[in-house]
CSV table of C-alpha atoms and ligand atoms in Angstrom, one decimal:
chain,number,residue,atom,x,y,z
A,1,MET,CA,2.5,165.9,-126.3
A,2,ALA,CA,4.3,162.9,-126.9
A,3,ASP,CA,6.8,163.3,-124.2
A,4,ALA,CA,3.8,164.1,-121.6
A,5,GLN,CA,2.4,160.5,-122.7
A,6,THR,CA,6.0,159.0,-122.0
A,7,GLU,CA,6.5,160.5,-118.9
A,8,SER,CA,2.9,159.5,-117.7
A,9,ASN,CA,3.3,155.9,-119.0
A,10,HIS,CA,6.6,155.7,-116.9
A,11,LYS,CA,5.1,156.8,-114.1
A,12,ALA,CA,2.5,154.3,-114.2
A,13,GLY,CA,5.2,151.6,-114.7
A,14,VAL,CA,4.3,151.1,-118.4
A,15,LEU,CA,7.4,150.1,-120.5
A,16,GLU,CA,7.9,151.5,-123.8
A,17,GLY,CA,9.8,150.6,-126.9
A,18,GLY,CA,8.7,153.6,-128.6
A,19,GLY,CA,8.3,151.7,-131.9
A,20,ASP,CA,12.2,151.9,-132.3
A,21,GLU,CA,14.1,148.5,-132.1
A,22,SER,CA,17.3,150.1,-130.6
A,23,ILE,CA,15.2,151.0,-127.6
A,24,VAL,CA,15.1,148.1,-125.3
A,25,PRO,CA,13.0,148.6,-121.9
A,26,GLN,CA,14.9,147.7,-118.6
A,27,THR,CA,12.9,145.8,-115.7
A,28,GLN,CA,12.7,148.7,-113.2
A,29,GLY,CA,11.2,151.0,-115.8
A,30,LEU,CA,13.7,153.8,-114.8
A,31,TRP,CA,15.8,153.6,-117.9
A,32,VAL,CA,15.6,152.3,-121.4
A,33,ARG,CA,18.6,150.9,-123.5
A,34,TYR,CA,19.2,153.4,-126.5
A,35,GLN,CA,22.1,152.6,-128.8
A,36,GLY,CA,23.8,150.6,-126.1
A,37,CYS,CA,23.3,153.4,-123.6
A,38,TRP,CA,20.9,153.6,-120.5
A,39,LEU,CA,18.7,156.8,-120.8
A,40,ARG,CA,15.7,157.9,-118.9
A,41,PRO,CA,12.8,157.4,-121.5
A,42,LEU,CA,12.3,161.3,-121.5
A,43,ALA,CA,15.7,161.8,-122.7
A,44,VAL,CA,15.5,159.4,-125.7
A,45,GLN,CA,13.7,161.7,-127.7
A,46,SER,CA,16.0,164.7,-127.1
A,47,VAL,CA,19.2,162.6,-127.8
A,48,LYS,CA,17.7,161.5,-131.1
A,49,ILE,CA,16.9,165.3,-132.0
A,50,VAL,CA,20.5,166.2,-131.0
A,51,GLN,CA,22.1,163.2,-133.0
A,52,GLU,CA,20.0,164.2,-136.1
A,53,GLN,CA,20.0,167.8,-135.9
A,54,PHE,CA,22.9,169.3,-134.0
A,55,GLU,CA,25.4,171.3,-136.2
A,56,ALA,CA,28.8,171.6,-134.5
A,57,ARG,CA,31.1,174.3,-135.1
A,58,PRO,CA,34.7,173.7,-135.1
A,59,ASP,CA,35.5,175.9,-132.5
A,60,ASP,CA,32.9,174.5,-130.0
A,61,ILE,CA,34.0,173.5,-126.5
A,62,LEU,CA,32.0,170.6,-125.1
A,63,LEU,CA,31.9,170.0,-121.6
A,64,VAL,CA,31.1,166.3,-120.9
A,65,THR,CA,30.5,164.6,-117.9
A,66,TYR,CA,28.8,161.5,-116.6
A,67,PRO,CA,26.1,162.5,-114.4
A,68,LYS,CA,27.2,163.6,-110.8
A,69,CYS,CA,30.8,164.0,-111.7
A,70,GLY,CA,31.1,167.6,-111.2
A,71,THR,CA,29.1,169.0,-114.2
A,72,THR,CA,28.0,171.9,-112.1
A,73,TRP,CA,31.5,172.9,-110.9
A,74,LEU,CA,33.1,172.4,-114.3
A,75,LYS,CA,30.4,174.9,-116.0
A,76,ALA,CA,31.2,177.2,-113.4
A,77,LEU,CA,35.1,177.2,-113.8
A,78,VAL,CA,34.9,176.9,-117.7
A,79,PHE,CA,32.6,179.8,-117.9
A,80,THR,CA,34.7,181.7,-115.7
A,81,ILE,CA,38.0,181.4,-117.3
A,82,THR,CA,36.6,181.9,-120.7
A,83,ASN,CA,34.7,185.0,-119.8
A,84,ARG,CA,37.2,186.6,-117.5
A,85,PHE,CA,37.9,189.5,-119.9
A,86,ARG,CA,34.2,190.4,-120.2
A,87,HIS,CA,33.0,189.5,-116.5
A,88,ALA,CA,35.6,190.7,-113.9
A,89,ILE,CA,35.8,188.0,-111.5
A,90,THR,CA,35.3,189.7,-108.4
A,91,GLY,CA,32.9,192.3,-110.0
A,92,ASP,CA,29.5,192.6,-108.1
A,93,ASP,CA,27.8,191.8,-111.4
A,94,HIS,CA,29.5,188.4,-112.3
A,95,PRO,CA,26.8,186.3,-113.9
A,96,LEU,CA,27.7,183.3,-111.4
A,97,LEU,CA,26.3,185.7,-108.6
A,98,THR,CA,22.9,185.8,-110.3
A,99,HIS,CA,22.7,182.3,-112.2
A,100,HIS,CA,22.9,178.9,-111.3
A,101,PRO,CA,26.1,177.4,-113.0
A,102,GLN,CA,23.9,174.8,-114.9
A,103,ASP,CA,22.2,177.7,-116.7
A,104,LEU,CA,25.3,179.3,-117.8
A,105,VAL,CA,26.1,176.4,-120.3
A,106,PRO,CA,23.5,175.0,-122.4
A,107,PHE,CA,22.8,171.1,-122.2
A,108,LEU,CA,22.8,169.8,-125.6
A,109,GLU,CA,20.2,167.1,-124.9
A,110,MET,CA,18.0,169.4,-122.6
A,111,PRO,CA,14.6,167.9,-121.7
A,112,TYR,CA,11.8,168.4,-124.1
A,113,ARG,CA,14.0,169.2,-126.9
A,114,GLN,CA,11.3,169.0,-129.3
A,115,LEU,CA,9.5,171.8,-127.9
A,116,HIS,CA,13.0,174.0,-127.6
A,117,PRO,CA,14.3,173.5,-131.0
A,118,LEU,CA,18.4,173.7,-131.6
A,119,SER,CA,17.8,177.0,-132.9
A,120,ASP,CA,18.7,178.4,-129.6
A,121,LEU,CA,21.9,177.0,-129.9
A,122,GLU,CA,22.4,178.3,-133.4
A,123,LYS,CA,21.9,181.8,-132.2
A,124,LEU,CA,24.8,181.7,-130.0
A,125,PRO,CA,28.0,183.4,-130.6
A,126,SER,CA,31.2,181.4,-131.5
A,127,PRO,CA,33.2,179.9,-129.7
A,128,ARG,CA,30.3,178.3,-128.0
A,129,LEU,CA,30.4,176.4,-124.8
A,130,LEU,CA,28.0,173.4,-124.5
A,131,SER,CA,27.5,170.5,-122.0
A,132,THR,CA,26.4,167.2,-122.6
A,133,HIS,CA,26.5,163.6,-120.9
A,134,LEU,CA,26.4,161.9,-124.1
A,135,PRO,CA,29.0,158.9,-124.1
A,136,VAL,CA,31.4,159.2,-127.0
A,137,THR,CA,29.6,156.6,-129.0
A,138,LEU,CA,26.2,158.8,-129.1
A,139,LEU,CA,27.9,162.1,-129.8
A,140,PRO,CA,26.7,163.6,-133.2
A,141,PRO,CA,29.6,162.5,-135.7
A,142,CYS,CA,30.3,166.1,-136.6
A,143,VAL,CA,31.9,166.8,-133.2
A,144,VAL,CA,34.3,164.6,-134.1
A,145,THR,CA,34.7,165.0,-137.8
A,146,LEU,CA,35.0,169.1,-136.9
A,147,GLY,CA,37.6,168.3,-134.2
A,148,CYS,CA,35.7,170.4,-131.4
A,149,ARG,CA,37.6,170.2,-128.2
A,150,VAL,CA,36.0,168.5,-125.4
A,151,VAL,CA,36.7,168.8,-121.6
A,152,TYR,CA,35.9,165.6,-119.9
A,153,LEU,CA,35.5,165.1,-116.1
A,154,CYS,CA,34.8,161.9,-114.5
A,155,ARG,CA,35.0,160.7,-110.8
A,156,SER,CA,35.4,157.7,-108.5
A,157,PRO,CA,32.4,155.7,-109.5
A,158,LYS,CA,31.4,154.8,-105.9
A,159,ASP,CA,31.1,158.6,-105.3
A,160,VAL,CA,29.0,159.1,-108.3
A,161,LEU,CA,26.7,156.3,-107.2
A,162,VAL,CA,26.2,157.7,-103.7
A,163,SER,CA,25.7,161.3,-105.4
A,164,LEU,CA,23.5,160.1,-107.8
A,165,TRP,CA,21.0,158.1,-105.3
A,166,HIS,CA,20.9,160.9,-103.2
A,167,PHE,CA,19.7,162.9,-106.2
A,168,ILE,CA,17.2,160.2,-107.1
A,169,TYR,CA,16.1,159.4,-103.5
A,170,LYS,CA,15.0,163.2,-103.2
A,171,VAL,CA,12.1,162.4,-105.8
A,172,ASN,CA,11.7,158.5,-105.6
A,173,LYS,CA,11.8,157.1,-101.8
A,174,ASN,CA,11.7,153.5,-103.3
A,175,TYR,CA,15.0,154.1,-104.5
A,176,SER,CA,17.2,152.3,-101.8
A,177,ILE,CA,21.0,152.3,-101.9
A,178,ASP,CA,20.8,148.5,-102.2
A,179,LYS,CA,18.7,148.8,-105.3
A,180,ALA,CA,20.8,151.7,-106.7
A,181,LEU,CA,24.0,149.5,-106.2
A,182,GLU,CA,22.2,146.6,-107.6
A,183,LEU,CA,21.2,148.7,-111.0
A,184,PHE,CA,24.7,150.6,-111.2
A,185,SER,CA,26.7,147.6,-110.8
A,186,LYS,CA,24.9,146.2,-114.0
A,187,GLY,CA,25.8,149.4,-115.9
A,188,GLU,CA,21.7,150.4,-115.3
A,189,SER,CA,22.1,154.2,-114.7
A,190,SER,CA,21.2,157.2,-116.6
A,191,TYR,CA,23.9,157.4,-119.5
A,192,GLY,CA,25.5,154.1,-118.2
A,193,PRO,CA,27.3,152.0,-118.1
A,194,ILE,CA,29.6,154.3,-116.3
A,195,TRP,CA,32.6,152.6,-117.1
A,196,GLU,CA,32.0,152.5,-120.9
A,197,HIS,CA,31.6,156.3,-120.8
A,198,ASN,CA,34.8,156.9,-118.9
A,199,LEU,CA,36.7,154.5,-121.1
A,200,GLY,CA,35.1,155.9,-124.4
A,201,PHE,CA,36.8,159.5,-123.6
A,202,TRP,CA,39.7,157.9,-122.0
A,203,LYS,CA,40.7,156.3,-125.3
A,204,GLU,CA,40.0,159.5,-127.1
A,205,SER,CA,42.0,161.6,-125.0
A,206,ILE,CA,45.0,159.5,-125.4
A,207,SER,CA,44.4,159.4,-129.3
A,208,ASN,CA,43.6,163.2,-129.5
A,209,SER,CA,45.2,164.5,-126.7
A,210,ASP,CA,45.0,168.0,-128.3
A,211,ARG,CA,41.2,167.8,-128.8
A,212,VAL,CA,40.4,165.7,-125.5
A,213,LEU,CA,41.1,166.8,-121.8
A,214,PHE,CA,40.3,164.0,-119.4
A,215,LEU,CA,40.3,165.3,-115.7
A,216,LYS,CA,39.3,163.4,-112.7
A,217,TYR,CA,37.2,165.1,-110.0
A,218,ASP,CA,39.3,164.1,-106.8
A,219,GLU,CA,42.6,165.3,-108.6
A,220,MET,CA,41.0,168.5,-109.5
A,221,MET,CA,39.9,169.0,-105.8
A,222,ALA,CA,43.6,167.8,-104.7
A,223,GLN,CA,45.1,170.4,-106.9
A,224,LEU,CA,42.8,173.5,-107.9
A,225,VAL,CA,45.3,175.9,-109.0
A,226,LYS,CA,47.1,173.3,-111.1
A,227,HIS,CA,43.9,172.4,-112.9
A,228,VAL,CA,42.4,175.8,-113.5
A,229,LYS,CA,45.5,176.7,-115.1
A,230,MET,CA,45.5,173.4,-117.2
A,231,LEU,CA,41.9,174.2,-118.2
A,232,ALA,CA,42.9,177.6,-119.4
A,233,GLU,CA,45.7,176.4,-121.5
A,234,PHE,CA,43.6,173.9,-123.0
A,235,LEU,CA,40.8,176.4,-123.7
A,236,ARG,CA,43.4,178.4,-125.4
A,237,VAL,CA,43.1,181.4,-123.0
A,238,PRO,CA,46.1,180.8,-121.0
A,239,PHE,CA,46.7,183.3,-117.7
A,240,THR,CA,49.3,185.8,-118.3
A,241,GLU,CA,52.3,186.1,-115.9
A,242,GLU,CA,50.5,189.2,-114.6
A,243,GLU,CA,47.3,187.4,-114.0
A,244,VAL,CA,49.0,184.9,-112.2
A,245,ARG,CA,51.1,187.2,-110.2
A,246,CYS,CA,47.5,189.2,-109.4
A,247,GLY,CA,46.0,186.1,-108.0
A,248,VAL,CA,43.6,185.5,-110.7
A,249,VAL,CA,43.9,181.9,-110.5
A,250,GLU,CA,43.0,181.8,-106.9
A,251,GLU,CA,40.2,184.2,-107.5
A,252,ILE,CA,38.5,181.8,-109.7
A,253,VAL,CA,39.0,178.9,-107.6
A,254,HIS,CA,37.3,180.7,-104.9
A,255,LEU,CA,34.4,181.9,-106.9
A,256,CYS,CA,33.8,178.5,-108.3
A,257,SER,CA,34.3,176.6,-104.9
A,258,PHE,CA,31.7,174.5,-103.4
A,259,ASP,CA,31.1,176.7,-100.4
A,260,LYS,CA,31.0,179.9,-102.5
A,261,LEU,CA,28.4,178.7,-104.9
A,262,LYS,CA,26.4,176.7,-102.4
A,263,SER,CA,26.1,179.6,-100.2
A,264,MET,CA,24.6,182.0,-103.1
A,265,PRO,CA,20.9,182.8,-103.0
A,266,VAL,CA,20.4,181.8,-106.7
A,267,ASN,CA,21.7,178.1,-105.9
A,268,SER,CA,20.6,177.8,-102.3
A,269,SER,CA,16.8,178.3,-103.0
A,270,GLY,CA,14.3,178.1,-105.5
A,271,VAL,CA,13.4,175.0,-108.0
A,272,SER,CA,13.7,174.4,-111.5
A,273,ASP,CA,13.0,171.6,-114.1
A,274,ARG,CA,16.4,170.7,-115.2
A,275,ILE,CA,16.1,167.0,-115.7
A,276,GLY,CA,12.6,166.8,-117.2
A,277,GLY,CA,9.8,165.6,-115.4
A,278,GLU,CA,10.2,166.6,-111.6
A,279,PRO,CA,11.2,170.2,-110.7
A,280,MET,CA,14.5,169.8,-108.4
A,281,GLU,CA,15.8,172.0,-105.8
A,282,ASN,CA,18.3,174.4,-107.3
A,283,SER,CA,20.5,173.3,-104.1
A,284,SER,CA,20.2,169.7,-105.1
A,285,PHE,CA,23.1,170.4,-107.4
A,286,PHE,CA,25.3,171.1,-104.2
A,287,ARG,CA,25.3,168.4,-101.7
A,288,THR,CA,28.5,167.9,-99.9
A,289,ALA,CA,31.1,167.7,-102.4
A,290,LYS,CA,33.4,165.5,-100.6
A,291,VAL,CA,35.8,162.9,-102.2
A,292,GLY,CA,35.1,159.4,-100.5
A,293,ASP,CA,31.8,160.4,-99.1
A,294,TRP,CA,30.8,156.8,-100.4
A,295,ALA,CA,32.2,155.3,-97.2
A,296,ASN,CA,29.2,157.0,-95.2
A,297,TYR,CA,26.8,154.9,-97.4
A,298,LEU,CA,28.3,151.8,-98.8
A,299,THR,CA,29.4,149.0,-96.5
A,300,GLU,CA,32.7,147.4,-97.3
A,301,GLU,CA,31.0,144.4,-99.0
A,302,MET,CA,29.0,146.7,-101.4
A,303,ALA,CA,32.2,149.0,-101.9
A,304,LYS,CA,34.2,145.6,-102.8
A,305,LYS,CA,31.5,144.6,-105.0
A,306,LEU,CA,31.6,147.7,-107.2
A,307,ASP,CA,35.3,148.1,-107.0
A,308,GLY,CA,35.7,144.5,-108.6
A,309,ILE,CA,33.2,145.3,-111.4
A,310,VAL,CA,34.9,148.6,-112.3
A,311,GLU,CA,38.5,147.1,-112.0
A,312,GLU,CA,37.6,144.4,-114.2
A,313,LYS,CA,35.8,146.4,-116.9
A,314,LEU,CA,38.8,148.9,-117.0
A,315,SER,CA,41.3,146.5,-116.8
A,316,GLY,CA,44.0,146.7,-119.7
A,317,SER,CA,43.0,150.4,-120.0
A,318,ASP,CA,45.4,152.2,-117.6
A,319,LEU,CA,42.4,154.2,-116.1
A,320,THR,CA,41.9,153.9,-112.4
A,321,PHE,CA,39.9,155.3,-109.7
B,401,PAP,P1,24.8,166.8,-112.9
B,401,PAP,O1,25.9,165.8,-113.7
B,401,PAP,O2,23.4,166.1,-112.7
B,401,PAP,O3,24.5,167.8,-113.8
B,401,PAP,P2,26.8,167.3,-111.0
B,401,PAP,O4,27.0,168.8,-110.9
B,401,PAP,O5,27.8,166.6,-111.8
B,401,PAP,O6,25.3,167.2,-111.4
B,401,PAP,O7,26.7,166.4,-109.7
B,401,PAP,C1,26.6,167.4,-108.4
B,401,PAP,C2,27.7,166.9,-107.7
B,401,PAP,O8,28.7,167.8,-107.9
B,401,PAP,C3,27.3,166.8,-106.1
B,401,PAP,O9,28.2,166.1,-105.6
B,401,PAP,P3,27.9,165.3,-104.2
B,401,PAP,O10,26.6,164.6,-104.1
B,401,PAP,O11,28.9,164.2,-103.7
B,401,PAP,O12,27.9,166.1,-102.9
B,401,PAP,C4,27.7,168.4,-105.8
B,401,PAP,O13,28.1,168.6,-104.5
B,401,PAP,C5,29.0,168.5,-106.4
B,401,PAP,N1,29.5,169.9,-106.6
B,401,PAP,C6,28.5,170.9,-107.2
B,401,PAP,N2,29.3,171.8,-106.8
B,401,PAP,C7,30.6,171.8,-106.8
B,401,PAP,C8,31.9,172.6,-106.6
B,401,PAP,N3,31.8,174.0,-107.0
B,401,PAP,N4,33.0,172.0,-106.1
B,401,PAP,C9,33.0,170.5,-106.1
B,401,PAP,N5,32.0,169.6,-106.3
B,401,PAP,C10,30.7,170.4,-106.6
């Protein structure tokens, strides 16, 4: 009920603080700042519930992404790799043939968490595969203290901006690419600033390399087999020599490829409310998957502006895009 009110305030352009001083409304009314992170107003309550009530298990595996960095792909890959002894990759009953990849790995801060208590996660057998967009600073502390493993996937900020713009533009035709760039460059975007999100997990991956695997979308695209093997090693289910010889790695690459997933009826038709508020077409998670697609939407000047900001924010860190 509270969230329905929040969402209707949001649509009416009413900015809310929710009585919580850590929530600062943002001028455009698209996001509010919560503990240093920009969130959709509707997401704040879910994030708070996760922070306060989520009980991690030491063998939990968290798939962490900034939005539009390849969440759908990572979920498909990790689900397939870790479940390959239960679900044969070439079998005609593989769950990816009948489920959207987004639905195979539960999202911690799913919309309307207050209506869907965390008990759904508690019922899952170990080891659990879970996903989140939370920056490291907002993760429930138990995730760190229990040493849960994290796979972090990031992507060139220019491609993230363009992917995100397409996604939001579908439901908000007032959201121009110029406006998207203006806000994104100030860090104002769901779970932003993106550079803080990236840097937080970059640092974690350096200090805890056995616990945090840091991946880049463009590098994965360029070397698929290498990254699928790397994922399996990190997830402690490495491929046997026999599996490699029989082409299991290539089969996983193929099953989880953009073209294959996009063509499946379960992903190409229907709608679902995954982000809260607006039901989105299942196909909206499969657009083009092209590295460097930003060049079709951003002028040189726009690209230079974002590059300059990102370089400055990441300077001294060795993290580059
Ligand atoms: P989310 O963070 O909102 O859950 P996410 O899956 O990260 O969504 O974003 C979708 C992007 O991943 C799209 O990028 P694009 O807009 O640049 O095209 C989508 O095309 C891409 N994507 C989806 N599935 C795959 C895949 N199997 N391989 C590579 N990229 C993919």
